[in-house]
Amino acid sequence: MHDDLDTREREPWYRSKTFKRFRRNPLAIVGAVMLLGFVVVALFAPAITAPQLAESRTARPCLRDLGVKRTEVVSALRNPLNKIFWKAVLTPPESCYSIPRASYSPLPKPPSEKHPLGLSGNSYDILYGLVWGTRTAFYVGFLVVGISLMIGIVMGGMAGFVGGWVDNFIMRVTDVMLSFPGLVFVMIVASIFGSGLTQVMLALAVIGWAGYARLFRGDILKTKAQDFVDAARALGASPLRIFWKHVFPNAIGTLVILASMDIGSVVLSAAGLSFLGLGAPVGYADWGQMTSFARGYILGTAQGSPFDFWYVWIYPSLMIVLFVLAWNLLGDAVRDALDPKS
Amino acid sequence: MFNYITRRLLQIPVVLFVLSLIIMGLMQLLSPEQRAAAFVTSDKQIENLDLIIEKYHLREGFVVQYKLWAGEVLRGNLGFSRISKEPVLTTIRKRFPASMELALAAFVPIVLVGVWLGTQAATHRDSLLDQLLRVVAIVGWSLPTFVVAIWLVAWIYGGLGWFGIGRLPSSLLIELAGGDFKKYTGLFTIDGLLNGRLDITLEALKRLVLPAAALVIVVSAGIMRVMRSSMLDELGKDYVRTARAKGLAEKTVVYKHARRNALIPVITMAGPMLGRMIGGIVVIELIFNFPGLGEWAAKAALQLDVTTLLAFVMLIGLIMAVANLLVDIAYVVVDPRIRYE
């Protein structure tokens, strides 16, 4: 009897109606292409910024950690046959995330041949910050969503499967968390733990799980009410087996897809906090931190010439917008495909 | 209805209690010296931190400390804010009206624009207009508030020299501090009218345009999407078909029948949104140099002023609870069929 069941294969996901709806949405294609661009930039960040690394004195720690000589940087980082190329792409040392400085001059400099997007205040290379900032953005997005998704699955799973007072208690906690503005909570947690990118990411993850817990609980309750779960129970399966073999795999899919679409908004919150000065330290390759230079160079300049230092803040803010836009275009298409009525 | 409201009002202290437990719990991670700052009421006392630690038993366990803190708060002593260099309550009284004014100035256009565009998108479903509005909404949703705010400040205020930042020009502020301008509400736009000083109202309004515009661009997209989908839901219902069948004009059907029912989810979303805004739109207030609650809290967070942050959380908790209660009451106003037992 088992063999019978196993030969009837499931429809592969790429042939499902949901995926077809998704594929036919032009906005989804635009989002996917944009995102692909960001992935390429993030992956090949060392190769793209090799000249800047070779140029600047302040990039020495990064070169030392990579184990490459100054004169060989460009040829090593742009040659896929070289071991250092792969080391830089796959496990770049932390020191490479600090933006190299061309000099110690406090004034921004417009784009030039050596620095294609110009230098921001204190001579940080803008192109370098943007390119490596893409890595930071992916890192922050995936890590925060991953952690809060895990907390959400554990809490929502307990609430949905155990039920009773556990359910009641967890749901009341999510009530409080969802009704309270997240940014305020993150500000407090960050101020207590001290500011820094890690602290902000932790705070965002600790705040973000409530929504996922609710969604997962709902999905579990829906799945639990279906006939095959009753059938498994009638066959004498233990509650744990029912949960892991029958309920969990059926409830998890939508949740993971919907959660991954939140990566854009997580990056947006993190950028806002970095902008406030709670996130990455000055000089770290992070778009929000780079945009915060704008405060000095818009409000500080004389009336009537706010665009003198346009390159300092327009590029990083555009990167944030495009990154979030790519995720939101995808996310909108995904939600549409999952729920065709709306 | 009355019973329901009383019950909800009684829940507010419970919410505040839970919030304060969370915050006090987090505070246990700080050193006794850092926590002592929560009890300091003047600059001079900061020098005697050891005495304060002794006096308030800050080296003792959580329960003792919580009782002491709660006692102080119940007596109306929320502590001393290092950032504003005055008791927390005084600062809240000063800054609350500013945030309130900004929140209202942004909230009204956000809801009107969101509801209007959402209705248009729903009645022209799948047309070019709908598709266009959809893209506009996704783009608006993807813009970080601080980016929009910076662009507006640079282009409109910096480049064209229009409108202004801050709450009032400093010359007027100095005049108000000394003169016989009576503060009825603390909202300059309304106080200006009540005092017969139209120039103050106009100046205050001028300075609200840019921050409100930044928020409208970002936030109304969400309202619009909710309005669109709930409007589509309503337009597909039987009573709409009946209304059309009996020959009512399309306008009456859409605006009088369907839209009123479609507003319920919008209210659910808009109420807490207003609460969040009154609590201070941190980034907007910072960029537009607007002396509201959010700006104060942001500075407190940067300088680890825990007293200020604690008071801020309690205040936000209170505002959010009230906002949620108002949402429940608004349901009854919009849809008289809703009753609370």
XYZ file of C-alpha atoms in Angstrom:
683
model
C 0.000 0.000 0.000
C 2.863 2.307 0.792
C 4.389 1.853 -2.638
C 1.135 2.838 -4.229
C 1.137 6.132 -2.432
C 4.773 6.857 -3.170
C 4.499 6.378 -6.937
C 1.871 9.096 -7.152
C 4.320 11.960 -7.320
C 3.620 15.409 -6.027
C 3.316 18.175 -8.581
C 6.680 19.974 -8.729
C 6.538 23.517 -7.367
C 7.545 25.152 -10.644
C 4.491 23.694 -12.369
C 2.051 24.758 -9.691
C -0.615 27.355 -10.445
C 0.758 29.581 -7.698
C 4.159 29.751 -9.311
C 2.624 30.390 -12.736
C 0.677 33.331 -11.354
C 3.889 34.623 -9.829
C 5.874 34.211 -13.051
C 3.317 36.010 -15.180
C 3.444 39.122 -12.991
C 5.722 41.634 -14.738
C 6.463 43.386 -11.429
C 7.820 40.122 -10.039
C 10.242 39.852 -12.947
C 11.445 43.419 -12.425
C 11.977 42.723 -8.716
C 13.788 39.460 -9.381
C 16.139 41.059 -11.910
C 16.945 43.923 -9.518
C 17.615 41.480 -6.724
C 19.835 39.394 -8.947
C 21.853 42.541 -9.629
C 22.306 43.097 -5.900
C 23.374 39.479 -5.407
C 26.011 39.817 -8.126
C 27.327 43.062 -6.633
C 27.452 41.515 -3.158
C 29.213 38.370 -4.344
C 31.848 40.122 -6.401
C 32.377 43.004 -3.986
C 36.117 42.237 -3.583
C 36.675 42.148 -7.320
C 34.726 45.352 -7.943
C 36.544 47.307 -5.255
C 40.042 45.865 -5.803
C 41.524 49.182 -7.064
C 40.259 51.012 -3.958
C 41.783 48.331 -1.747
C 45.106 48.672 -3.521
C 45.030 52.437 -3.344
C 44.347 53.280 0.266
C 46.570 53.045 3.309
C 43.581 52.386 5.574
C 42.764 49.228 3.608
C 45.963 47.564 4.810
C 44.331 45.537 7.646
C 41.943 44.005 5.119
C 44.798 43.116 2.762
C 46.824 41.689 5.632
C 43.914 39.505 6.754
C 43.405 38.330 3.195
C 47.109 37.576 2.925
C 47.709 39.512 -0.262
C 50.402 42.046 -1.185
C 49.459 45.573 -2.201
C 50.947 45.263 -5.637
C 49.067 42.058 -6.406
C 45.649 43.049 -5.115
C 43.946 43.807 -8.414
C 45.284 40.794 -10.263
C 44.572 38.438 -7.337
C 41.050 39.646 -6.563
C 39.967 39.652 -10.202
C 41.275 36.222 -11.074
C 38.854 33.367 -10.294
C 41.751 30.867 -10.485
C 43.458 32.518 -7.522
C 42.772 31.135 -4.035
C 42.587 34.618 -2.570
C 39.745 35.489 -4.922
C 37.614 32.754 -3.397
C 38.686 33.594 0.120
C 37.639 37.228 -0.405
C 34.319 36.222 -1.978
C 33.323 33.524 0.485
C 34.857 34.492 3.830
C 36.086 38.063 3.697
C 37.646 39.168 7.019
C 35.704 41.669 9.123
C 38.347 44.337 8.487
C 37.296 44.526 4.836
C 33.948 45.967 5.895
C 35.497 49.225 7.068
C 35.532 51.711 4.238
C 39.051 52.745 3.216
C 39.869 56.431 3.394
C 41.697 58.188 0.599
C 43.133 60.806 2.941
C 42.228 62.470 6.209
C 40.607 65.489 4.643
C 37.221 66.202 6.272
C 35.662 67.635 3.102
C 33.834 65.449 0.543
C 35.283 65.288 -2.969
C 33.264 64.892 -6.174
C 33.555 61.753 -8.336
C 36.915 61.307 -10.027
C 38.668 58.591 -11.960
C 40.173 56.993 -8.855
C 36.977 57.284 -6.844
C 34.127 56.849 -9.345
C 31.373 57.905 -6.913
C 33.398 60.436 -4.970
C 34.519 60.657 -1.363
C 32.200 61.433 1.525
C 33.075 63.403 4.652
C 36.440 62.322 6.109
C 37.359 60.911 2.679
C 35.539 57.587 2.866
C 35.288 56.023 -0.581
C 31.585 55.985 -1.514
C 31.749 53.244 -4.150
C 33.476 50.915 -1.706
C 30.878 51.593 0.989
C 27.980 50.989 -1.399
C 29.372 47.740 -2.793
C 30.314 46.220 0.545
C 27.144 47.704 2.051
C 25.206 45.345 -0.231
C 26.791 42.469 1.658
C 25.885 44.078 4.964
C 22.297 44.523 3.789
C 21.892 40.851 2.802
C 23.612 39.757 5.989
C 21.385 41.886 8.227
C 18.228 40.928 6.346
C 18.775 37.180 6.317
C 20.077 36.955 9.861
C 17.336 39.060 11.454
C 14.517 37.358 9.560
C 16.102 33.955 10.215
C 16.354 34.451 13.966
C 12.918 35.976 14.400
C 11.440 33.261 12.196
C 12.977 30.603 14.417
C 11.657 32.219 17.600
C 8.296 32.677 15.874
C 8.122 29.028 14.807
C 8.947 27.777 18.302
C 6.470 30.107 20.017
C 3.727 29.752 17.396
C 4.277 26.000 17.275
C 3.878 25.699 21.028
C 0.816 27.910 21.036
C -0.842 26.080 18.183
C 0.040 22.538 19.106
C -0.081 22.562 22.900
C -3.025 24.937 23.148
C -4.678 25.720 26.464
C -3.070 28.255 28.767
C 0.229 28.099 26.864
C -1.592 29.292 23.773
C -3.380 31.978 25.732
C -0.216 33.260 27.370
C 1.845 33.370 24.165
C -0.916 35.103 22.270
C -1.261 37.804 24.961
C 2.481 38.423 24.764
C 2.281 38.804 20.986
C -0.640 41.213 21.496
C 1.507 43.516 23.591
C 4.457 43.205 21.212
C 2.410 43.870 18.102
C 0.594 46.871 19.565
C 3.800 48.498 20.729
C 5.812 50.433 18.134
C 8.824 48.307 17.233
C 11.245 51.163 16.671
C 10.836 52.367 20.250
C 11.567 48.899 21.607
C 14.630 48.550 19.428
C 15.853 51.964 20.547
C 15.583 50.904 24.175
C 17.187 47.520 23.721
C 19.981 49.067 21.708
C 20.568 51.738 24.342
C 20.708 49.158 27.118
C 22.957 46.719 25.250
C 25.009 49.525 23.746
C 24.786 50.574 20.121
C 26.297 48.554 17.308
C 25.195 46.524 14.325
C 24.993 43.249 16.282
C 22.892 44.825 19.020
C 20.506 46.368 16.513
C 20.156 43.052 14.689
C 19.444 41.224 17.930
C 16.907 43.844 18.945
C 15.154 43.655 15.568
C 15.026 39.861 15.788
C 13.648 39.911 19.319
C 10.907 42.330 18.220
C 10.062 40.672 14.918
C 8.938 37.191 15.943
C 5.431 38.052 17.176
C 3.887 38.330 13.706
C 5.379 35.024 12.554
C 4.249 33.266 15.738
C 0.657 34.319 15.060
C 0.765 33.317 11.418
C 2.308 29.931 12.203
C -0.173 29.269 15.004
C -3.040 29.964 12.609
C -1.573 27.652 9.960
C -1.067 24.895 12.521
C -4.638 25.141 13.745
C -5.846 24.970 10.153
C -3.683 21.935 9.390
C -4.601 20.212 12.632
C -8.270 20.307 11.661
C -7.690 18.317 8.462
C -8.627 14.693 8.015
C -5.155 13.241 7.521
C -4.161 14.392 10.999
C -7.160 12.592 12.482
C -6.227 9.568 10.419
C -2.672 9.600 11.768
C -3.998 9.870 15.319
C -6.380 6.977 14.713
C -3.437 4.908 13.515
C -1.821 5.532 16.872
C 0.890 8.075 15.982
C 2.343 9.945 18.951
C 1.663 13.670 19.248
C 5.303 14.470 18.492
C 5.276 12.342 15.363
C 2.029 13.955 14.240
C 3.585 17.361 14.738
C 6.862 16.688 12.931
C 5.585 14.422 10.155
C 2.168 15.812 9.389
C 1.469 19.257 10.798
C 4.830 20.998 10.590
C 5.711 20.297 6.918
C 2.253 21.366 5.807
C 2.148 24.560 7.834
C 5.671 25.836 7.302
C 5.854 26.570 3.551
C 3.777 29.721 3.283
C 5.292 31.125 6.456
C 8.859 30.846 5.203
C 7.993 32.443 1.873
C 6.107 35.315 3.480
C 8.841 35.844 6.064
C 11.611 35.980 3.480
C 9.722 38.800 1.818
C 10.196 40.847 5.002
C 13.929 41.066 4.390
C 13.433 44.372 2.609
C 11.574 45.987 5.479
C 14.082 44.657 8.020
C 16.899 46.266 6.075
C 14.822 49.438 6.008
C 14.445 49.477 9.815
C 18.114 48.699 10.317
C 19.042 51.523 7.966
C 16.792 53.894 9.928
C 18.498 52.948 13.182
C 21.940 53.273 11.629
C 20.850 56.676 10.409
C 19.970 57.640 13.990
C 23.442 56.542 15.038
C 22.365 53.400 16.897
C 23.629 50.906 14.334
C 26.911 50.464 12.538
C 29.796 52.734 13.611
C 30.999 55.541 11.338
C 33.121 54.170 8.531
C 31.445 50.741 8.423
C 30.122 49.721 5.027
C 26.424 50.248 5.793
C 24.001 52.296 3.695
C 22.083 53.793 6.613
C 25.246 54.960 8.312
C 26.468 56.438 5.013
C 23.178 58.269 4.470
C 23.519 59.873 7.877
C 26.362 61.955 6.446
C 23.551 63.766 4.671
C 22.508 65.511 7.860
C 25.788 67.382 7.960
C 25.936 68.137 4.268
C 22.386 69.318 3.634
C 21.494 71.270 6.708
C 25.073 72.451 7.118
C 25.562 73.998 3.691
C 24.533 77.510 2.800
C 20.938 78.128 1.766
C 20.427 77.759 -1.960
C 23.205 75.241 -2.610
C 22.076 72.023 -0.936
C 23.288 69.928 -3.842
C 26.960 70.828 -3.531
C 27.684 67.463 -1.949
C 24.891 65.516 -3.618
C 27.014 62.400 -4.171
C 27.521 62.002 -0.411
C 23.887 61.140 0.301
C 22.069 60.492 -2.973
C 23.947 57.279 -3.818
C 23.552 55.495 -0.473
C 19.917 56.511 -0.094
C 19.191 55.296 -3.645
C 20.777 51.941 -2.829
C 18.472 51.508 0.177
C 15.414 52.455 -1.858
C 16.258 50.113 -4.745
C 17.099 47.198 -2.452
C 13.873 47.521 -0.478
C 11.923 48.100 -3.685
C 13.264 44.877 -5.208
C 12.138 42.849 -2.196
C 8.762 44.567 -2.026
C 8.067 44.002 -5.726
C 8.787 40.313 -5.214
C 6.836 40.215 -1.963
C 3.783 41.836 -3.500
C 3.798 39.331 -6.358
C 4.222 36.432 -3.929
C 1.303 37.526 -1.774
C -0.792 37.960 -4.901
C 0.111 34.509 -6.157
C -0.721 32.925 -2.806
C -4.028 34.760 -2.506
C -5.399 35.414 -6.003
C -8.578 37.058 -4.724
C -6.978 40.297 -3.565
C -21.164 49.773 25.395
C -20.485 51.624 28.633
C -19.500 48.407 30.361
C -17.215 47.541 27.513
C -15.408 50.867 27.654
C -14.993 50.601 31.436
C -13.538 47.142 31.040
C -11.125 48.328 28.392
C -10.106 51.302 30.543
C -9.367 48.932 33.405
C -7.109 46.934 31.092
C -4.834 49.922 30.506
C -3.090 49.704 33.910
C -2.481 45.998 33.253
C -0.778 46.722 29.941
C 1.345 49.412 31.578
C 2.240 47.002 34.366
C 3.428 44.348 31.915
C 5.409 46.924 29.968
C 7.072 48.245 33.097
C 7.967 44.696 34.139
C 9.664 44.110 30.785
C 11.583 47.373 30.963
C 12.607 46.953 34.592
C 13.692 43.417 33.755
C 15.870 44.717 30.929
C 17.269 47.345 33.272
C 18.614 44.668 35.582
C 21.254 44.164 32.926
C 22.676 47.594 33.803
C 25.038 48.377 36.640
C 23.611 49.879 39.875
C 25.336 53.189 39.044
C 23.615 53.414 35.673
C 20.270 52.603 37.220
C 20.703 55.173 39.974
C 20.293 57.858 37.341
C 16.598 56.936 37.221
C 16.104 58.472 40.643
C 18.120 61.611 40.199
C 15.983 64.741 40.144
C 18.556 67.482 39.739
C 22.011 68.016 38.331
C 23.554 68.263 41.798
C 22.374 64.827 42.859
C 24.283 63.178 40.047
C 27.436 63.722 42.092
C 26.051 61.660 44.955
C 25.249 58.482 43.079
C 26.521 56.255 45.907
C 24.055 57.790 48.341
C 21.236 57.199 45.896
C 22.244 53.588 45.366
C 22.116 53.137 49.159
C 18.869 55.012 49.586
C 16.954 53.130 46.905
C 18.492 49.723 47.591
C 19.697 49.434 44.011
C 22.006 46.560 44.853
C 19.054 44.457 45.964
C 16.826 42.085 44.031
C 14.327 42.780 41.298
C 11.159 42.676 43.432
C 12.383 45.227 45.977
C 13.543 47.496 43.228
C 10.352 47.198 41.254
C 8.257 48.113 44.292
C 10.374 51.174 44.938
C 10.264 52.307 41.336
C 6.509 51.754 41.093
C 6.031 53.719 44.332
C 7.899 56.688 42.914
C 5.949 56.551 39.665
C 2.598 56.335 41.458
C 3.551 59.432 43.418
C 4.066 61.167 40.094
C 7.851 61.150 40.084
C 8.921 59.786 36.730
C 12.504 60.851 37.305
C 14.895 63.413 35.916
C 15.810 63.554 32.256
C 19.489 64.074 31.655
C 18.786 65.047 28.046
C 16.374 67.895 28.720
C 17.880 68.714 32.138
C 14.514 68.890 33.864
C 11.999 66.444 35.365
C 10.620 64.019 32.809
C 7.025 65.118 33.342
C 7.859 68.762 32.588
C 9.470 67.760 29.296
C 6.558 65.551 28.338
C 4.163 68.410 28.996
C 6.252 70.683 26.773
C 6.859 68.260 23.932
C 3.599 66.342 23.777
C 1.684 69.174 22.032
C 4.415 69.479 19.399
C 4.223 65.790 18.503
C 0.431 65.946 18.641
C 0.355 68.842 16.201
C 2.683 67.096 13.751
C 0.811 63.807 14.063
C -2.560 65.398 13.326
C -1.152 67.451 10.450
C 0.154 64.260 8.834
C -2.624 61.857 9.856
C -5.551 63.678 8.254
C -4.004 63.921 4.766
C -2.631 60.363 5.017
C -6.076 58.901 5.643
C -7.827 61.121 3.084
C -5.271 60.379 0.340
C -5.170 56.673 1.208
C -8.947 56.259 1.213
C -9.406 58.280 -1.961
C -6.719 56.481 -3.954
C -7.828 53.114 -2.592
C -11.393 53.764 -3.753
C -10.176 54.830 -7.188
C -8.025 51.722 -7.517
C -10.892 49.448 -6.504
C -13.512 51.011 -8.784
C -11.095 50.906 -11.725
C -9.902 47.417 -10.964
C -7.186 46.057 -13.294
C -7.311 49.190 -15.444
C -4.218 51.247 -16.206
C -5.009 53.477 -13.216
C -5.112 50.495 -10.867
C -1.794 49.165 -12.147
C -0.210 52.598 -11.875
C -1.449 53.109 -8.325
C -0.168 49.684 -7.432
C 3.345 50.551 -8.562
C 3.120 53.916 -6.796
C 2.092 52.146 -3.600
C 4.973 49.661 -3.745
C 7.466 52.428 -4.430
C 6.052 54.582 -1.614
C 6.153 51.612 0.712
C 9.811 51.023 -0.148
C 10.952 54.563 0.576
C 12.501 54.921 4.021
C 11.024 57.950 5.808
C 14.435 59.385 6.455
C 15.352 59.222 2.791
C 12.171 61.021 1.719
C 12.682 63.562 4.478
C 16.265 64.230 3.384
C 15.258 64.569 -0.256
C 12.475 67.001 0.655
C 14.711 69.067 2.925
C 17.435 69.229 0.284
C 15.260 69.931 -2.708
C 12.316 71.983 -1.426
C 13.701 73.690 1.658
C 17.362 73.881 0.670
C 17.017 74.267 -3.081
C 13.819 76.240 -3.551
C 13.772 77.869 -0.116
C 10.087 77.067 0.407
C 8.322 76.331 3.702
C 10.699 75.835 6.608
C 11.981 73.542 9.311
C 11.586 73.668 13.071
C 8.286 74.591 14.714
C 8.405 78.368 14.464
C 11.088 80.863 13.425
C 13.297 81.676 16.392
C 12.291 85.338 16.402
C 8.682 84.318 17.031
C 9.703 81.757 19.663
C 11.575 84.418 21.615
C 8.571 86.699 21.401
C 6.263 83.934 22.628
C 8.515 83.106 25.580
C 8.322 86.642 26.914
C 5.017 87.985 25.608
C 1.411 87.574 26.716
C 0.641 84.800 24.242
C -1.619 82.392 26.102
C -1.057 78.669 25.600
C -4.512 77.101 25.519
C -3.718 73.835 23.775
C 0.023 73.984 23.129
C -0.679 73.568 19.405
C 0.660 76.745 17.816
C -1.743 76.601 14.901
C -4.779 76.641 17.198
C -3.320 78.898 19.880
C -2.471 81.418 17.172
C -6.115 81.558 16.125
C -7.367 81.770 19.712
C -4.973 84.613 20.467
C -5.890 86.395 17.271
C -2.318 86.009 15.975
C -2.837 84.773 12.426
C 0.851 85.203 11.620
C 1.771 82.544 14.193
C -0.797 80.115 12.823
C 0.493 80.658 9.301
C 4.143 80.268 10.262
C 3.377 77.088 12.205
C 1.336 75.681 9.302
C 4.107 76.488 6.837
C 6.540 74.453 8.892
C 4.215 71.461 9.091
C 3.939 71.066 5.313
C 7.249 69.307 4.616
C 7.257 66.769 7.484
C 3.607 65.972 6.796
C 4.323 65.575 3.081
C 7.176 63.165 3.805
C 4.851 61.025 5.897
C 2.022 61.159 3.359
C 4.346 59.906 0.615
C 5.475 56.923 2.676
C 2.522 55.978 4.852
C -0.579 56.508 2.711
C 0.495 53.630 0.453
C -0.371 51.167 3.218
C -3.802 52.706 3.848
C -4.456 52.694 0.129
C -3.719 48.983 -0.250
C -5.971 48.084 2.671
C -8.730 50.336 1.358
C -8.482 48.841 -2.118
C -8.796 45.245 -1.025
C -11.583 45.868 1.472
C -13.444 47.973 -1.113
C -13.152 45.123 -3.635
C -14.552 42.786 -0.993
C -17.541 45.031 -0.396
C -18.240 45.711 -4.083
C -18.587 41.969 -4.634
C -21.300 41.569 -2.014
C -24.989 41.009 -2.561
C -26.236 44.276 -1.126
C -24.216 46.171 -3.711
C -25.869 44.171 -6.487
C -29.258 44.883 -4.922
C -28.495 48.578 -4.748
C -27.488 48.617 -8.402
C -30.495 46.522 -9.382
C -32.916 48.974 -7.844
C -31.413 51.633 -10.055
C -29.316 53.700 -7.693
C -26.684 55.870 -9.289
C -23.231 54.278 -9.367
C -21.888 57.137 -7.241
C -24.408 56.451 -4.486
C -23.658 52.750 -4.562
C -19.917 53.255 -4.339
C -19.657 56.170 -1.943
C -22.741 55.756 0.247
C -23.082 51.983 0.441
C -19.831 50.191 -0.257
C -17.287 52.694 0.994
C -18.765 53.076 4.455
C -18.507 49.368 5.052
C -15.064 49.228 3.515
C -13.745 51.716 6.062
C -13.645 49.246 8.966
C -10.236 47.693 8.167
C -8.876 51.180 7.472
C -9.887 52.259 10.963
C -8.215 49.180 12.419
C -5.013 50.229 10.731
C -5.264 53.995 11.187
C -5.931 54.091 14.927
C -2.678 52.527 16.110
C -0.904 54.497 13.375
C -2.099 57.771 14.886
C -1.007 56.539 18.302
C 2.442 55.745 16.994
C 2.683 59.182 15.398
C 1.686 61.041 18.557
C 4.388 59.087 20.337
C 6.787 60.835 18.056
C 7.979 60.167 14.569
C 11.572 59.888 15.609
C 13.340 60.254 12.290
C 11.063 62.959 10.905
C 11.365 65.061 14.052
C 15.156 64.768 13.988
C 15.552 65.724 10.341
C 13.062 68.593 10.434
C 14.435 69.821 13.745
C 11.001 69.506 15.302
C 11.083 69.554 19.124
C 8.694 66.641 19.760
C 8.734 63.501 21.881
C 10.499 61.410 19.250
C 13.456 63.746 18.957
C 13.821 63.709 22.737
C 13.679 59.921 22.901
C 16.182 59.517 20.078
C 18.670 61.730 21.889
C 17.992 59.794 25.088
C 18.681 56.506 23.318
C 21.961 57.793 21.913
C 23.153 58.980 25.328
C 21.789 56.044 27.332
C 19.385 58.202 29.337
C 17.435 55.271 30.751
C 15.079 57.385 32.868
C 13.833 59.234 29.835
C 13.438 56.038 27.833
C 11.493 54.325 30.622
C 9.081 57.229 30.890
C 8.810 57.338 27.104
C 7.856 53.661 26.921
C 5.180 54.090 29.577
C 3.811 57.096 27.727
C 3.740 55.240 24.403
C 2.046 52.293 26.075
C -0.625 54.615 27.425
C -1.125 56.349 24.084
C -1.383 53.051 22.198
C -3.924 51.663 24.664
C -6.051 54.784 24.310
C -5.701 54.678 20.519
C -6.912 51.076 20.424
C -9.878 51.972 22.599
C -10.754 54.856 20.274
C -10.615 52.438 17.343
C -13.209 50.236 19.044
C -15.440 53.242 19.616
C -14.960 54.386 16.020
C -16.258 51.015 14.775
C -19.612 51.747 16.398
C -19.772 55.210 14.876
C -19.037 53.913 11.369
C -21.090 50.730 11.621
C -24.012 50.966 14.045
C -24.596 47.211 13.762
C -21.498 46.578 15.872
C -22.387 46.241 19.542
C -20.205 45.475 22.505
C -21.692 43.368 25.232
